[in-house]
Coordinates of C-alpha atoms and ligand atoms in Angstrom, one line a residue:
A1 CA -104.0 31.5 132.4
L2 CA -103.1 28.8 129.8
E3 CA -105.5 26.0 129.6
M4 CA -104.0 22.6 129.8
P5 CA -105.7 20.3 127.3
A6 CA -106.4 17.1 129.2
F7 CA -107.3 15.2 126.1
I8 CA -105.9 15.7 122.6
A9 CA -108.2 14.1 120.0
T10 CA -105.7 14.2 117.2
K11 CA -103.3 12.1 119.3
V12 CA -105.8 9.2 119.5
S13 CA -104.6 6.4 117.2
Q14 CA -106.9 4.7 114.7
Y15 CA -105.5 1.4 115.9
S16 CA -107.0 0.0 119.1
C17 CA -103.7 -1.7 119.8
Q18 CA -102.3 1.8 120.4
R19 CA -105.1 2.6 122.9
K20 CA -106.1 1.4 126.3
T21 CA -109.6 0.1 126.5
T22 CA -110.7 -1.1 129.9
L23 CA -114.2 -2.3 130.8
N24 CA -115.1 1.2 132.0
N25 CA -117.1 2.3 129.0
Y26 CA -118.2 6.0 129.4
N27 CA -120.1 5.8 126.1
K28 CA -122.2 2.7 126.3
K29 CA -125.2 4.5 124.9
F30 CA -123.3 5.1 121.7
T31 CA -121.3 1.9 121.5
D32 CA -124.4 -0.3 122.0
A33 CA -126.0 1.6 119.1
F34 CA -123.0 1.1 116.8
E35 CA -122.8 -2.6 117.7
V36 CA -126.4 -3.0 116.6
M37 CA -125.6 -1.3 113.3
A38 CA -122.4 -3.4 112.9
E39 CA -124.4 -6.6 113.6
N40 CA -127.1 -5.7 111.1
Y41 CA -124.4 -5.1 108.4
E42 CA -122.8 -8.5 109.3
F43 CA -126.2 -10.1 108.8
K44 CA -126.2 -8.4 105.4
E45 CA -122.7 -9.5 104.7
N46 CA -121.6 -5.9 104.2
E47 CA -118.1 -6.2 105.8
I48 CA -117.0 -2.7 105.1
F49 CA -119.9 -1.0 106.9
C50 CA -119.8 -3.6 109.6
L51 CA -116.1 -2.8 110.3
E52 CA -116.7 0.9 110.2
F53 CA -119.2 0.6 113.0
L54 CA -117.1 -1.8 115.0
R55 CA -114.1 0.5 114.8
A56 CA -116.2 3.5 115.9
A57 CA -117.6 1.5 118.8
S58 CA -114.1 0.4 119.8
L59 CA -112.8 4.0 119.6
L60 CA -115.6 5.4 121.8
K61 CA -115.0 2.6 124.4
S62 CA -111.4 3.9 124.8
L63 CA -112.4 7.5 125.5
P64 CA -111.8 8.6 129.2
F65 CA -115.0 10.7 129.2
S66 CA -118.7 10.7 128.0
V67 CA -119.4 12.3 124.7
T68 CA -122.1 14.9 125.3
R69 CA -121.5 17.5 122.4
M70 CA -120.5 17.1 118.8
K71 CA -117.4 19.1 119.7
D72 CA -116.2 16.2 121.9
I73 CA -115.6 14.0 118.8
Q74 CA -113.9 16.6 116.8
G75 CA -110.6 15.4 115.3
L76 CA -111.1 11.8 116.3
P77 CA -110.2 9.0 113.8
C78 CA -112.8 6.2 112.9
V79 CA -115.7 8.6 112.9
G80 CA -117.2 8.7 109.4
D81 CA -120.4 10.4 108.3
Q82 CA -122.7 7.4 109.1
V83 CA -121.3 7.2 112.6
R84 CA -121.4 11.0 113.1
D85 CA -125.1 11.1 112.1
I86 CA -126.0 8.5 114.8
I87 CA -124.0 10.3 117.4
E88 CA -125.8 13.5 116.6
E89 CA -129.2 11.8 116.8
I90 CA -128.4 10.3 120.2
I91 CA -127.0 13.5 121.6
E92 CA -130.1 15.4 120.4
E93 CA -132.9 12.9 120.8
G94 CA -131.5 10.5 123.4
E95 CA -131.8 7.7 120.9
S96 CA -131.3 7.0 117.2
S97 CA -134.2 6.4 114.8
R98 CA -131.9 4.5 112.5
V99 CA -130.9 2.1 115.2
N100 CA -134.5 1.7 116.4
E101 CA -135.5 0.8 112.8
V102 CA -132.9 -2.0 112.9
L103 CA -134.0 -3.2 116.3
N104 CA -137.6 -3.5 115.0
D105 CA -136.6 -5.0 111.7
E106 CA -138.1 -8.5 111.2
R107 CA -135.0 -9.9 109.5
Y108 CA -132.6 -8.4 112.1
K109 CA -134.7 -9.9 114.9
A110 CA -134.8 -13.3 113.3
F111 CA -131.0 -13.4 112.5
K112 CA -130.2 -12.2 116.0
Q113 CA -132.1 -15.2 117.4
F114 CA -130.8 -17.7 114.9
T115 CA -127.1 -16.7 115.3
S116 CA -127.4 -17.0 119.1
V117 CA -127.6 -20.8 118.6
F118 CA -124.2 -22.5 118.8
G119 CA -123.3 -23.7 115.3
V120 CA -125.5 -21.2 113.4
G121 CA -124.0 -18.4 111.4
V122 CA -125.3 -16.0 108.8
K123 CA -125.5 -18.6 106.0
T124 CA -127.8 -20.9 108.0
S125 CA -129.9 -17.9 109.3
E126 CA -130.4 -16.8 105.7
K127 CA -131.7 -20.2 104.8
W128 CA -134.1 -20.5 107.7
Y129 CA -135.3 -16.9 107.2
R130 CA -136.1 -17.7 103.5
M131 CA -138.0 -20.7 104.6
G132 CA -140.2 -18.4 106.6
L133 CA -138.8 -19.2 110.1
R134 CA -138.5 -16.3 112.5
T135 CA -137.8 -17.7 116.0
V136 CA -135.7 -20.3 117.7
E137 CA -138.9 -21.9 118.9
E138 CA -140.0 -22.3 115.3
V139 CA -136.7 -23.8 114.4
K140 CA -136.9 -26.3 117.3
A141 CA -140.4 -27.3 116.3
D142 CA -139.5 -27.9 112.6
K143 CA -138.7 -31.5 112.4
T144 CA -137.9 -31.4 108.6
L145 CA -134.8 -29.3 109.0
K146 CA -131.4 -30.9 108.3
L147 CA -129.2 -29.9 111.2
S148 CA -125.5 -30.4 111.8
K149 CA -124.4 -32.2 114.9
M150 CA -123.2 -28.9 116.3
Q151 CA -126.6 -27.2 115.7
K152 CA -128.5 -30.1 117.2
A153 CA -126.4 -29.6 120.4
G154 CA -126.9 -25.9 120.2
L155 CA -130.7 -26.2 120.2
L156 CA -130.7 -29.0 122.8
Y157 CA -128.8 -26.9 125.3
Y158 CA -130.0 -23.5 124.0
E159 CA -131.4 -22.1 127.3
D160 CA -128.2 -22.9 129.2
L161 CA -125.9 -21.6 126.5
V162 CA -127.7 -18.3 126.0
S163 CA -127.6 -17.6 129.7
C164 CA -124.1 -16.3 130.0
V165 CA -121.2 -18.0 131.8
S166 CA -120.4 -16.3 135.2
K167 CA -116.9 -15.8 136.6
A168 CA -117.7 -18.4 139.3
E169 CA -118.6 -20.9 136.6
A170 CA -115.5 -20.1 134.7
D171 CA -113.4 -20.7 137.8
A172 CA -115.2 -24.0 138.5
V173 CA -114.6 -25.2 134.9
S174 CA -111.0 -24.0 135.1
L175 CA -110.4 -26.3 138.0
I176 CA -111.9 -29.3 136.1
V177 CA -109.8 -28.5 133.0
K178 CA -106.6 -28.1 135.0
N179 CA -107.1 -31.3 137.0
T180 CA -107.9 -33.4 134.0
V181 CA -105.0 -32.1 131.9
C182 CA -102.6 -32.6 134.8
T183 CA -103.5 -36.2 135.3
F184 CA -101.9 -36.8 131.8
L185 CA -99.3 -34.1 131.8
P186 CA -98.4 -32.8 135.3
D187 CA -96.2 -29.9 134.0
A188 CA -98.7 -28.6 131.4
L189 CA -99.6 -25.0 131.5
V190 CA -103.4 -24.3 131.4
T191 CA -104.4 -20.6 130.9
I192 CA -107.8 -19.1 130.7
T193 CA -107.9 -16.7 127.8
G194 CA -110.7 -14.8 125.9
G195 CA -112.9 -12.4 127.8
F196 CA -112.2 -13.7 131.2
R197 CA -108.5 -13.0 130.8
R198 CA -109.5 -9.4 129.9
G199 CA -111.3 -9.1 133.3
K200 CA -114.8 -9.6 132.1
N201 CA -117.1 -11.3 134.7
I202 CA -119.4 -12.8 132.1
G203 CA -118.8 -14.6 128.8
H204 CA -120.5 -16.7 126.1
D205 CA -117.9 -19.4 126.6
I206 CA -114.7 -20.2 128.4
D207 CA -111.4 -20.3 126.4
F208 CA -108.3 -22.2 127.4
L209 CA -104.8 -22.5 126.0
I210 CA -102.9 -25.6 126.9
T211 CA -99.1 -26.0 126.3
N212 CA -96.4 -28.2 127.7
P213 CA -93.1 -26.4 128.7
G214 CA -91.2 -29.6 129.2
P215 CA -89.4 -31.7 126.6
R216 CA -92.4 -34.1 126.6
E217 CA -94.8 -33.6 123.7
D218 CA -98.1 -35.4 123.7
D219 CA -100.2 -35.3 120.5
E220 CA -102.8 -37.5 122.2
L221 CA -103.4 -35.1 125.2
L222 CA -106.6 -33.5 123.9
H223 CA -108.1 -36.9 122.9
K224 CA -107.2 -38.3 126.4
V225 CA -108.9 -35.4 128.1
I226 CA -112.0 -35.7 126.0
D227 CA -112.2 -39.5 126.5
L228 CA -111.9 -39.1 130.3
W229 CA -114.8 -36.5 130.3
K230 CA -116.8 -38.9 128.1
K231 CA -116.3 -41.7 130.6
Q232 CA -117.2 -39.4 133.5
G233 CA -120.4 -38.3 131.7
L234 CA -119.2 -34.7 131.7
L235 CA -119.1 -34.2 127.9
L236 CA -122.3 -33.1 126.2
Y237 CA -120.7 -32.2 122.8
C238 CA -117.3 -32.0 121.3
D239 CA -115.8 -31.3 117.9
I240 CA -112.1 -31.9 117.7
I241 CA -110.2 -30.1 115.0
E242 CA -106.7 -31.6 114.3
S243 CA -103.7 -29.3 113.8
T244 CA -103.2 -28.1 110.2
F245 CA -100.0 -26.1 111.0
V246 CA -97.3 -26.2 108.4
K247 CA -93.8 -25.0 109.5
E248 CA -92.2 -22.3 107.3
Q249 CA -95.5 -21.5 105.8
L250 CA -96.1 -17.7 105.9
P251 CA -98.8 -16.5 108.2
S252 CA -102.2 -15.8 106.7
R253 CA -102.8 -12.2 105.8
K254 CA -106.5 -12.5 106.2
V255 CA -107.6 -10.3 109.1
D256 CA -110.1 -12.9 110.4
A257 CA -108.4 -16.1 109.6
M258 CA -108.8 -19.2 111.9
D259 CA -105.6 -20.6 113.2
H260 CA -104.1 -24.0 112.7
F261 CA -103.8 -25.3 116.3
Q262 CA -105.3 -28.6 117.4
K263 CA -108.5 -27.5 119.2
C264 CA -111.8 -28.6 120.5
F265 CA -115.2 -26.8 120.7
A266 CA -117.0 -28.5 123.5
I267 CA -120.0 -28.3 125.7
L268 CA -119.4 -29.5 129.2
K269 CA -121.8 -30.5 131.9
L270 CA -121.1 -28.4 135.0
Y271 CA -122.8 -29.8 138.1
Q272 CA -124.1 -27.1 140.4
P273 CA -126.5 -28.7 142.9
R274 CA -129.1 -26.2 143.9
V275 CA -129.8 -27.2 147.5
D276 CA -131.9 -24.2 148.4
N277 CA -134.5 -26.2 150.2
S278 CA -134.1 -28.9 152.8
T279 CA -137.1 -30.7 151.4
C280 CA -135.2 -31.6 148.3
N281 CA -131.6 -32.4 148.5
T282 CA -130.9 -36.1 147.8
S283 CA -130.1 -36.9 144.2
E284 CA -133.1 -39.2 144.1
Q285 CA -135.4 -36.4 145.1
L286 CA -133.8 -34.1 142.7
E287 CA -134.5 -36.5 139.9
M288 CA -138.1 -37.1 141.0
A289 CA -138.7 -33.4 141.2
E290 CA -137.0 -33.1 137.8
V291 CA -134.7 -30.4 139.1
K292 CA -131.7 -30.1 136.8
D293 CA -128.6 -30.0 138.9
W294 CA -126.2 -29.0 136.1
K295 CA -125.6 -26.4 133.4
A296 CA -124.3 -26.8 129.9
I297 CA -121.2 -24.6 129.3
R298 CA -119.4 -23.9 126.1
V299 CA -115.7 -24.5 126.4
D300 CA -112.9 -23.9 123.8
L301 CA -109.6 -25.9 124.3
V302 CA -106.6 -25.0 122.2
I303 CA -103.3 -27.0 122.3
T304 CA -100.2 -25.0 121.3
P305 CA -96.6 -25.9 120.9
F306 CA -94.6 -24.1 123.6
E307 CA -92.6 -21.8 121.3
Q308 CA -95.9 -20.5 119.7
Y309 CA -97.6 -20.0 123.1
P310 CA -97.1 -16.2 123.4
Y311 CA -98.6 -15.7 119.9
A312 CA -101.5 -18.0 120.7
L313 CA -102.1 -16.2 124.0
L314 CA -102.1 -12.8 122.3
G315 CA -104.5 -14.0 119.6
W316 CA -106.9 -15.9 121.9
T317 CA -107.1 -13.2 124.6
G318 CA -108.7 -10.8 122.1
S319 CA -110.8 -8.8 121.9
R320 CA -111.5 -9.7 118.3
Q321 CA -111.3 -6.0 117.4
F322 CA -108.0 -5.7 119.3
G323 CA -106.6 -8.7 117.4
R324 CA -107.8 -7.3 114.0
D325 CA -106.1 -4.0 114.7
L326 CA -102.8 -5.7 115.8
R327 CA -102.7 -7.6 112.5
R328 CA -103.7 -4.5 110.5
Y329 CA -101.0 -2.4 112.4
A330 CA -98.3 -5.1 111.7
A331 CA -99.1 -5.2 108.0
H332 CA -99.6 -1.5 107.3
E333 CA -97.2 0.1 109.7
R334 CA -94.4 -2.5 110.0
K335 CA -94.5 -4.7 106.9
M336 CA -94.9 -7.7 109.1
I337 CA -97.5 -10.5 109.2
L338 CA -98.9 -11.5 112.5
D339 CA -101.1 -14.5 113.3
N340 CA -101.7 -16.8 116.3
H341 CA -98.6 -18.8 115.4
G342 CA -95.9 -16.1 114.9
L343 CA -94.7 -12.9 113.5
Y344 CA -93.0 -12.7 110.1
D345 CA -90.8 -9.7 109.1
R346 CA -91.2 -9.3 105.4
R347 CA -88.2 -7.0 105.1
K348 CA -85.8 -9.2 106.9
R349 CA -87.6 -12.4 105.7
I350 CA -87.5 -14.0 109.1
F351 CA -89.9 -15.2 111.8
L352 CA -89.5 -13.2 115.0
K353 CA -89.3 -15.4 118.1
A354 CA -91.1 -14.3 121.3
G355 CA -91.1 -15.7 124.8
S356 CA -93.8 -13.5 126.1
E357 CA -96.6 -11.1 124.9
E358 CA -94.4 -8.2 126.0
E359 CA -91.8 -9.3 123.4
I360 CA -94.4 -9.4 120.6
F361 CA -95.5 -5.8 121.4
A362 CA -91.8 -4.9 121.4
H363 CA -91.2 -6.5 118.0
L364 CA -94.1 -4.5 116.7
G365 CA -92.7 -1.3 118.2
L366 CA -95.8 -0.9 120.3
D367 CA -96.2 0.0 124.0
Y368 CA -97.4 -3.0 126.0
V369 CA -101.1 -3.2 126.5
E370 CA -102.3 -5.2 129.5
P371 CA -105.0 -7.9 128.9
W372 CA -107.6 -5.8 130.8
E373 CA -106.8 -2.9 128.5
R374 CA -107.6 -4.9 125.4
N375 CA -111.4 -4.6 125.7
A376 CA -111.6 -2.8 122.3
Ligands
ATP401 P1 -117.0 -14.0 125.0 O1 -117.1 -13.6 126.4 O2 -118.2 -13.7 124.2 O3 -116.6 -15.4 124.8 P2 -114.4 -13.5 123.9 O4 -113.6 -12.3 123.7 O5 -113.9 -14.5 124.8 O6 -115.9 -13.1 124.3 P3 -114.4 -15.6 121.8 O7 -115.3 -15.7 120.7 O8 -114.5 -16.6 122.8 O9 -114.7 -14.1 122.4 O10 -112.9 -15.4 121.3 C1 -111.8 -15.1 122.0 C2 -110.7 -14.8 121.1 O11 -110.2 -15.9 120.4 C3 -111.0 -13.7 120.1 O12 -110.0 -12.8 120.0 C4 -111.1 -14.4 118.8 O13 -110.7 -13.6 117.7 C5 -110.3 -15.6 119.0 N1 -110.9 -16.8 118.3 C6 -112.1 -17.3 118.5 N2 -112.4 -18.4 117.8 C7 -111.2 -18.6 117.1 C8 -110.8 -19.5 116.1 N3 -111.6 -20.5 115.7 N4 -109.6 -19.5 115.6 C9 -108.8 -18.5 116.0 N5 -109.1 -17.5 116.9 C10 -110.3 -17.6 117.4
MN402 MN1 -114.7 -16.5 125.0
MN403 MN1 -114.3 -18.9 122.3

């Protein structure tokens, strides 16, 4: 009898925007290994190798089966020699010696800790590493370091911020954001984006898009929201970035460009009274027992003009790799430039309007991919 091939490797696209990637990852063993390699190359500022491993991780996340033999990856895109070697090691030995080397590497371990602090990137990590620092504890103890306001907050709330945000916490913060925004703009649309929109049940922060469908524009909305939270004692940190959007300007062709929306990177105080014992439940007793009844939570708020909202939603929903591939696909396959503000057709020399994410995929000639299938 003829064998029906259930899976045709050569039909798998090199672009994650042409694949469906849910949170069911059958190849975690491999993708975790690739992500360690990618991160180590990021710390070494080797963007090419970093992307190679991120693309491979993303590809294996989209496979509907677990890779168990080298034959399983035959004909697949995004699998170069470096990647193949690690897959082979893991299949044969159960783990990769190259990955283990990285995991035990002093520099990798220090950078991993440093970059887990809000406001700390590769550049700062490099500086601290050269100074001989190795752990966050050592950084905290060093009183001579010149820290930015963001890094100070990152260290101050470190424990809360490294413990991930749960779905329940995201829902609680979502209510706060919606209530506050609606006291100033009752018709405003507040949407949770980022990992939570993709169906994840944990995250490192909570991302929100805010837009106003009505005729009323309010440039002061973000400032009003922030001021109210300050008054209510809910704001632990905030960095407001004003809009730098220029109409008619062509979208940036850089694959990892920041967008030009007015936004705010904040840390909110989320109260979560832990009344687990009847001996200690008044606020006075809580204070006396020094039981902290709140958690610091990282929140990103982005304000978008209504007509750019679908593009902003697509960009901020991510994943980062999915967004990168969408822009790469637009540029290389369609001669179009995509960013969080719009889509420019270089052949027709026009901006393509879209009222929904579906319309953006249609402009690009792509099948629609649901948010929960964008976990590339
Ligand atoms: P996590 O659960 O770790 O938060 P996430 O997917 O929500 O995962 P974020 O870093 O919050 O990751 O980013 C969400 C999306 O927004 C990503 O697609 C990212 O590319 C985009 N993004 C993040 N920061 C910016 C920024 N400053 N400008 C433009 N886009 C950004
Ligand atoms: Mn996020
Ligand atoms: Mn974010």
